[in-house]
């Protein structure tokens, strides 16, 4: 049966229209996910009455579980607090433009994977669900929300798209033993594990940011800058367009640990 060119063209016009609509739909989907994720993202820092400003944060965290658990990077949590001046560990949240500091206690620390579990008091905050990081695949679209540059840009969470570029060992293979630093040698002596290499730029204040599925908001990894970058890109001092993240399965392990 002969069909006119006009009839044949209709399916292709329809397909082209659908293709043009896909990016807009995806953008709208991410916008809805971001709106759901932002209330669960907090700053991680300390409060010291005699300091100006009294409240300071240098990293990001996100709420999980019962709404009173916060996950961040271990290196974001201070090793020591000024107890004499009553410096307090906690999280910083924004409510209606007002900054609120919530005291926290360290409930668990996983130095091998640079993760920390904080417990806060008060009313529960909206919590994010953990996804299946073992099911993540290279080429997958992701997003992360946090506080790039921390106090410099203030308590305004920013979201960045990212592509899962590679699932790679945490330590970059070295061509020479002279290129191995102390931290790299220590890591090589531990059980090796894989991390997510993201095609996206993260900054030091993003440490602890949740990396999530743009469609579901489920957390698949935790942005890590200082710990991983010192092992993978020791010679790079400026943002390289590459970010690293710790898979969420290690967050699950940390949450199951008993408080120290």
mmCIF file of C-alpha atoms in Angstrom:
data_model
loop_
_atom_site.group_PDB
_atom_site.id
_atom_site.type_symbol
_atom_site.label_atom_id
_atom_site.label_comp_id
_atom_site.label_asym_id
_atom_site.label_seq_id
_atom_site.Cartn_x
_atom_site.Cartn_y
_atom_site.Cartn_z
ATOM 1 C CA UNK A 1 0.000 0.000 0.000
ATOM 2 C CA UNK A 2 1.334 3.377 -1.006
ATOM 3 C CA UNK A 3 1.432 6.055 1.674
ATOM 4 C CA UNK A 4 1.874 9.721 0.957
ATOM 5 C CA UNK A 5 4.964 11.553 2.282
ATOM 6 C CA UNK A 6 2.609 13.617 4.471
ATOM 7 C CA UNK A 7 1.383 10.485 6.284
ATOM 8 C CA UNK A 8 4.902 9.119 6.666
ATOM 9 C CA UNK A 9 6.094 12.414 8.117
ATOM 10 C CA UNK A 10 3.558 12.464 10.948
ATOM 11 C CA UNK A 11 5.242 9.817 13.186
ATOM 12 C CA UNK A 12 8.593 11.547 12.792
ATOM 13 C CA UNK A 13 7.087 14.919 13.695
ATOM 14 C CA UNK A 14 5.489 13.342 16.768
ATOM 15 C CA UNK A 15 8.784 11.703 17.815
ATOM 16 C CA UNK A 16 10.649 14.973 17.355
ATOM 17 C CA UNK A 17 8.098 16.787 19.491
ATOM 18 C CA UNK A 18 8.471 14.169 22.238
ATOM 19 C CA UNK A 19 12.269 14.447 22.092
ATOM 20 C CA UNK A 20 12.051 18.212 22.498
ATOM 21 C CA UNK A 21 9.727 17.795 25.481
ATOM 22 C CA UNK A 22 12.007 15.365 27.350
ATOM 23 C CA UNK A 23 14.557 17.922 28.656
ATOM 24 C CA UNK A 24 11.771 20.158 29.959
ATOM 25 C CA UNK A 25 10.147 17.225 31.740
ATOM 26 C CA UNK A 26 13.487 16.169 33.224
ATOM 27 C CA UNK A 27 14.176 19.729 34.395
ATOM 28 C CA UNK A 28 10.749 19.916 36.028
ATOM 29 C CA UNK A 29 11.311 16.556 37.703
ATOM 30 C CA UNK A 30 14.641 17.687 39.154
ATOM 31 C CA UNK A 31 13.091 20.949 40.350
ATOM 32 C CA UNK A 32 10.482 18.997 42.316
ATOM 33 C CA UNK A 33 13.160 16.714 43.762
ATOM 34 C CA UNK A 34 15.346 19.646 44.808
ATOM 35 C CA UNK A 35 12.404 21.237 46.626
ATOM 36 C CA UNK A 36 11.931 17.979 48.549
ATOM 37 C CA UNK A 37 15.646 17.525 49.306
ATOM 38 C CA UNK A 38 16.582 21.044 50.492
ATOM 39 C CA UNK A 39 14.763 20.907 53.863
ATOM 40 C CA UNK A 40 16.928 17.889 54.764
ATOM 41 C CA UNK A 41 20.253 19.604 54.001
ATOM 42 C CA UNK A 42 22.048 21.329 56.889
ATOM 43 C CA UNK A 43 25.314 23.074 57.604
ATOM 44 C CA UNK A 44 27.714 21.356 60.017
ATOM 45 C CA UNK A 45 29.781 23.484 62.367
ATOM 46 C CA UNK A 46 30.055 24.878 65.864
ATOM 47 C CA UNK A 47 28.662 27.574 68.138
ATOM 48 C CA UNK A 48 30.932 29.716 70.314
ATOM 49 C CA UNK A 49 29.358 32.660 72.128
ATOM 50 C CA UNK A 50 32.550 34.729 72.241
ATOM 51 C CA UNK A 51 33.258 34.330 68.524
ATOM 52 C CA UNK A 52 32.017 36.627 65.755
ATOM 53 C CA UNK A 53 29.985 35.249 64.175
ATOM 54 C CA UNK A 54 29.080 32.918 67.013
ATOM 55 C CA UNK A 55 27.717 30.283 64.633
ATOM 56 C CA UNK A 56 30.090 28.965 61.979
ATOM 57 C CA UNK A 57 29.894 26.033 59.576
ATOM 58 C CA UNK A 58 32.429 24.638 57.125
ATOM 59 C CA UNK A 59 30.658 21.644 55.638
ATOM 60 C CA UNK A 60 27.340 20.094 54.695
ATOM 61 C CA UNK A 61 25.241 17.330 56.211
ATOM 62 C CA UNK A 62 21.897 15.717 55.507
ATOM 63 C CA UNK A 63 19.171 14.254 57.690
ATOM 64 C CA UNK A 64 18.294 10.544 57.592
ATOM 65 C CA UNK A 65 16.422 7.948 59.639
ATOM 66 C CA UNK A 66 14.128 9.319 62.331
ATOM 67 C CA UNK A 67 14.841 12.937 61.470
ATOM 68 C CA UNK A 68 17.389 13.361 64.264
ATOM 69 C CA UNK A 69 20.376 11.690 62.565
ATOM 70 C CA UNK A 70 22.708 13.738 60.372
ATOM 71 C CA UNK A 71 25.368 12.310 58.050
ATOM 72 C CA UNK A 72 28.446 14.278 57.039
ATOM 73 C CA UNK A 73 32.145 13.703 56.348
ATOM 74 C CA UNK A 74 34.346 12.799 59.294
ATOM 75 C CA UNK A 75 36.830 15.530 58.378
ATOM 76 C CA UNK A 76 34.053 18.140 58.697
ATOM 77 C CA UNK A 77 33.590 17.310 62.400
ATOM 78 C CA UNK A 78 36.226 19.008 64.614
ATOM 79 C CA UNK A 79 38.529 16.643 66.473
ATOM 80 C CA UNK A 80 38.540 18.959 69.493
ATOM 81 C CA UNK A 81 36.227 21.654 70.799
ATOM 82 C CA UNK A 82 37.138 24.575 73.056
ATOM 83 C CA UNK A 83 35.455 23.202 76.175
ATOM 84 C CA UNK A 84 36.667 26.070 78.356
ATOM 85 C CA UNK A 85 34.769 28.544 76.178
ATOM 86 C CA UNK A 86 31.847 26.112 75.773
ATOM 87 C CA UNK A 87 32.198 25.615 72.041
ATOM 88 C CA UNK A 88 29.374 23.355 70.882
ATOM 89 C CA UNK A 89 29.173 20.974 67.912
ATOM 90 C CA UNK A 90 25.962 21.180 65.929
ATOM 91 C CA UNK A 91 24.089 21.756 62.712
ATOM 92 C CA UNK A 92 22.823 24.981 61.184
ATOM 93 C CA UNK A 93 19.442 25.223 59.498
ATOM 94 C CA UNK A 94 17.479 28.054 57.946
ATOM 95 C CA UNK A 95 13.856 28.569 58.925
ATOM 96 C CA UNK A 96 12.006 31.400 57.219
ATOM 97 C CA UNK A 97 15.240 33.290 56.675
ATOM 98 C CA UNK A 98 16.268 32.859 60.321
ATOM 99 C CA UNK A 99 19.348 30.794 61.156
ATOM 100 C CA UNK A 100 18.881 28.162 63.852
ATOM 101 C CA UNK A 101 21.694 26.237 65.542
ATOM 102 C CA UNK A 102 20.913 22.738 66.800
ATOM 103 C CA UNK A 103 23.431 21.173 69.235
ATOM 104 C CA UNK A 104 24.622 17.709 68.222
ATOM 105 C CA UNK A 105 26.631 14.833 69.617
ATOM 106 C CA UNK A 106 28.917 12.547 67.668
ATOM 107 C CA UNK A 107 27.102 9.204 67.531
ATOM 108 C CA UNK A 108 29.545 7.415 65.249
ATOM 109 C CA UNK A 109 32.613 7.984 63.122
ATOM 110 C CA UNK A 110 33.973 5.896 60.239
ATOM 111 C CA UNK A 111 37.438 7.231 59.525
ATOM 112 C CA UNK A 112 38.173 4.639 56.829
ATOM 113 C CA UNK A 113 35.308 5.993 54.706
ATOM 114 C CA UNK A 114 35.459 9.547 56.112
ATOM 115 C CA UNK A 115 31.891 9.528 57.415
ATOM 116 C CA UNK A 116 30.357 10.810 60.640
ATOM 117 C CA UNK A 117 26.950 10.323 62.259
ATOM 118 C CA UNK A 118 25.599 13.157 64.406
ATOM 119 C CA UNK A 119 22.512 13.098 66.620
ATOM 120 C CA UNK A 120 20.586 16.311 67.133
ATOM 121 C CA UNK A 121 17.898 17.254 69.621
ATOM 122 C CA UNK A 122 14.553 18.980 69.162
ATOM 123 C CA UNK A 123 11.806 18.327 66.653
ATOM 124 C CA UNK A 124 12.681 15.850 63.873
ATOM 125 C CA UNK A 125 13.653 17.314 60.512
ATOM 126 C CA UNK A 126 12.585 15.935 57.107
ATOM 127 C CA UNK A 127 14.741 12.897 56.353
ATOM 128 C CA UNK A 128 16.178 11.604 53.075
ATOM 129 C CA UNK A 129 15.983 7.934 52.126
ATOM 130 C CA UNK A 130 19.120 5.964 51.290
ATOM 131 C CA UNK A 131 19.180 4.299 47.886
ATOM 132 C CA UNK A 132 21.017 1.244 46.559
ATOM 133 C CA UNK A 133 24.523 2.498 45.808
ATOM 134 C CA UNK A 134 25.556 -0.960 44.601
ATOM 135 C CA UNK A 135 22.990 -0.565 41.822
ATOM 136 C CA UNK A 136 24.486 2.700 40.538
ATOM 137 C CA UNK A 137 25.940 2.512 37.034
ATOM 138 C CA UNK A 138 28.446 4.593 35.116
ATOM 139 C CA UNK A 139 26.710 7.141 32.908
ATOM 140 C CA UNK A 140 23.889 7.631 35.411
ATOM 141 C CA UNK A 141 22.603 11.171 35.989
ATOM 142 C CA UNK A 142 22.888 12.395 39.579
ATOM 143 C CA UNK A 143 22.573 15.648 41.528
ATOM 144 C CA UNK A 144 24.021 16.943 44.788
ATOM 145 C CA UNK A 145 22.895 19.743 47.079
ATOM 146 C CA UNK A 146 25.013 21.508 49.653
ATOM 147 C CA UNK A 147 26.887 24.634 50.697
ATOM 148 C CA UNK A 148 29.802 25.291 48.321
ATOM 149 C CA UNK A 149 32.498 27.353 50.072
ATOM 150 C CA UNK A 150 30.541 27.203 53.333
ATOM 151 C CA UNK A 151 30.351 30.524 55.212
ATOM 152 C CA UNK A 152 31.634 32.485 52.214
ATOM 153 C CA UNK A 153 28.372 32.006 50.301
ATOM 154 C CA UNK A 154 26.191 31.591 53.378
ATOM 155 C CA UNK A 155 23.351 29.260 54.251
ATOM 156 C CA UNK A 156 21.928 29.021 50.757
ATOM 157 C CA UNK A 157 21.921 25.428 49.480
ATOM 158 C CA UNK A 158 23.010 25.075 45.860
ATOM 159 C CA UNK A 159 22.323 22.107 43.607
ATOM 160 C CA UNK A 160 24.598 20.800 40.853
ATOM 161 C CA UNK A 161 23.981 18.156 38.235
ATOM 162 C CA UNK A 162 26.592 15.426 37.958
ATOM 163 C CA UNK A 163 27.263 12.395 35.799
ATOM 164 C CA UNK A 164 28.557 9.206 37.392
ATOM 165 C CA UNK A 165 31.715 9.135 35.297
ATOM 166 C CA UNK A 166 33.405 6.154 36.938
ATOM 167 C CA UNK A 167 33.313 3.780 39.870
ATOM 168 C CA UNK A 168 36.972 3.752 40.763
ATOM 169 C CA UNK A 169 39.400 2.681 43.529
ATOM 170 C CA UNK A 170 39.955 5.366 46.140
ATOM 171 C CA UNK A 171 43.730 5.439 45.639
ATOM 172 C CA UNK A 172 45.144 6.333 42.234
ATOM 173 C CA UNK A 173 47.743 3.763 41.052
ATOM 174 C CA UNK A 174 51.230 5.227 41.384
ATOM 175 C CA UNK A 175 53.999 4.802 38.831
ATOM 176 C CA UNK A 176 56.622 5.438 41.482
ATOM 177 C CA UNK A 177 56.881 4.799 45.209
ATOM 178 C CA UNK A 178 58.144 8.376 45.561
ATOM 179 C CA UNK A 179 54.700 9.596 44.463
ATOM 180 C CA UNK A 180 52.968 7.865 47.381
ATOM 181 C CA UNK A 181 52.287 10.065 50.383
ATOM 182 C CA UNK A 182 51.706 8.822 53.929
ATOM 183 C CA UNK A 183 47.905 8.904 53.630
ATOM 184 C CA UNK A 184 47.994 6.932 50.388
ATOM 185 C CA UNK A 185 50.227 4.271 51.950
ATOM 186 C CA UNK A 186 47.902 3.951 54.961
ATOM 187 C CA UNK A 187 44.891 3.594 52.665
ATOM 188 C CA UNK A 188 46.636 0.920 50.583
ATOM 189 C CA UNK A 189 47.166 -1.068 53.777
ATOM 190 C CA UNK A 190 43.433 -1.062 54.474
ATOM 191 C CA UNK A 191 40.772 -2.994 52.652
ATOM 192 C CA UNK A 192 40.399 -1.226 49.285
ATOM 193 C CA UNK A 193 37.009 0.136 48.287
ATOM 194 C CA UNK A 194 35.487 1.889 45.309
ATOM 195 C CA UNK A 195 34.206 5.460 45.200
ATOM 196 C CA UNK A 196 32.089 7.439 42.754
ATOM 197 C CA UNK A 197 33.931 9.774 40.404
ATOM 198 C CA UNK A 198 31.536 12.488 39.276
ATOM 199 C CA UNK A 199 31.679 14.739 36.255
ATOM 200 C CA UNK A 200 30.830 17.851 38.240
ATOM 201 C CA UNK A 201 32.646 20.455 40.320
ATOM 202 C CA UNK A 202 32.328 20.408 44.103
ATOM 203 C CA UNK A 203 33.990 22.776 46.554
ATOM 204 C CA UNK A 204 35.264 22.230 50.121
ATOM 205 C CA UNK A 205 31.975 23.408 51.671
ATOM 206 C CA UNK A 206 30.209 20.674 49.695
ATOM 207 C CA UNK A 207 31.877 17.999 51.824
ATOM 208 C CA UNK A 208 29.071 15.895 53.263
ATOM 209 C CA UNK A 209 26.512 16.843 50.604
ATOM 210 C CA UNK A 210 24.012 14.145 49.583
ATOM 211 C CA UNK A 211 24.364 12.788 46.045
ATOM 212 C CA UNK A 212 20.980 11.594 44.913
ATOM 213 C CA UNK A 213 18.837 10.253 42.088
ATOM 214 C CA UNK A 214 17.201 13.284 40.404
ATOM 215 C CA UNK A 215 13.932 11.370 39.977
ATOM 216 C CA UNK A 216 13.511 9.861 43.450
ATOM 217 C CA UNK A 217 15.731 11.934 45.751
ATOM 218 C CA UNK A 218 17.216 8.740 47.207
ATOM 219 C CA UNK A 219 20.789 9.256 48.400
ATOM 220 C CA UNK A 220 23.365 7.138 46.574
ATOM 221 C CA UNK A 221 26.580 8.730 47.875
ATOM 222 C CA UNK A 222 28.145 11.479 49.998
ATOM 223 C CA UNK A 223 30.334 14.175 48.427
ATOM 224 C CA UNK A 224 33.881 14.058 49.715
ATOM 225 C CA UNK A 225 36.561 16.580 48.845
ATOM 226 C CA UNK A 226 39.473 16.723 51.291
ATOM 227 C CA UNK A 227 39.843 13.030 52.133
ATOM 228 C CA UNK A 228 39.533 11.536 48.656
ATOM 229 C CA UNK A 229 41.053 14.323 46.603
ATOM 230 C CA UNK A 230 44.242 14.161 48.639
ATOM 231 C CA UNK A 231 44.584 10.548 47.533
ATOM 232 C CA UNK A 232 43.310 10.730 43.957
ATOM 233 C CA UNK A 233 44.533 14.146 42.823
ATOM 234 C CA UNK A 234 47.237 15.173 45.262
ATOM 235 C CA UNK A 235 48.833 17.536 42.742
ATOM 236 C CA UNK A 236 45.643 19.449 41.928
ATOM 237 C CA UNK A 237 44.973 22.474 44.110
ATOM 238 C CA UNK A 238 42.097 24.018 42.143
ATOM 239 C CA UNK A 239 38.646 22.584 41.314
ATOM 240 C CA UNK A 240 39.142 20.292 38.325
ATOM 241 C CA UNK A 241 35.573 19.589 37.251
ATOM 242 C CA UNK A 242 35.826 16.230 39.007
ATOM 243 C CA UNK A 243 34.205 15.411 42.327
ATOM 244 C CA UNK A 244 34.346 12.261 44.434
ATOM 245 C CA UNK A 245 31.706 10.659 46.622
ATOM 246 C CA UNK A 246 31.526 7.820 49.161
ATOM 247 C CA UNK A 247 28.826 5.207 48.303
ATOM 248 C CA UNK A 248 25.769 5.247 50.565
ATOM 249 C CA UNK A 249 26.185 1.611 51.597
ATOM 250 C CA UNK A 250 28.860 2.789 54.037
ATOM 251 C CA UNK A 251 26.360 5.224 55.533
ATOM 252 C CA UNK A 252 24.081 2.262 56.290
ATOM 253 C CA UNK A 253 26.970 0.484 58.017
ATOM 254 C CA UNK A 254 27.743 3.583 60.098
ATOM 255 C CA UNK A 255 24.118 4.003 61.199
ATOM 256 C CA UNK A 256 24.153 0.456 62.542
ATOM 257 C CA UNK A 257 27.149 1.161 64.776
ATOM 258 C CA UNK A 258 26.614 1.761 68.477
ATOM 259 C CA UNK A 259 27.397 5.204 69.856
ATOM 260 C CA UNK A 260 31.031 5.605 71.000
#
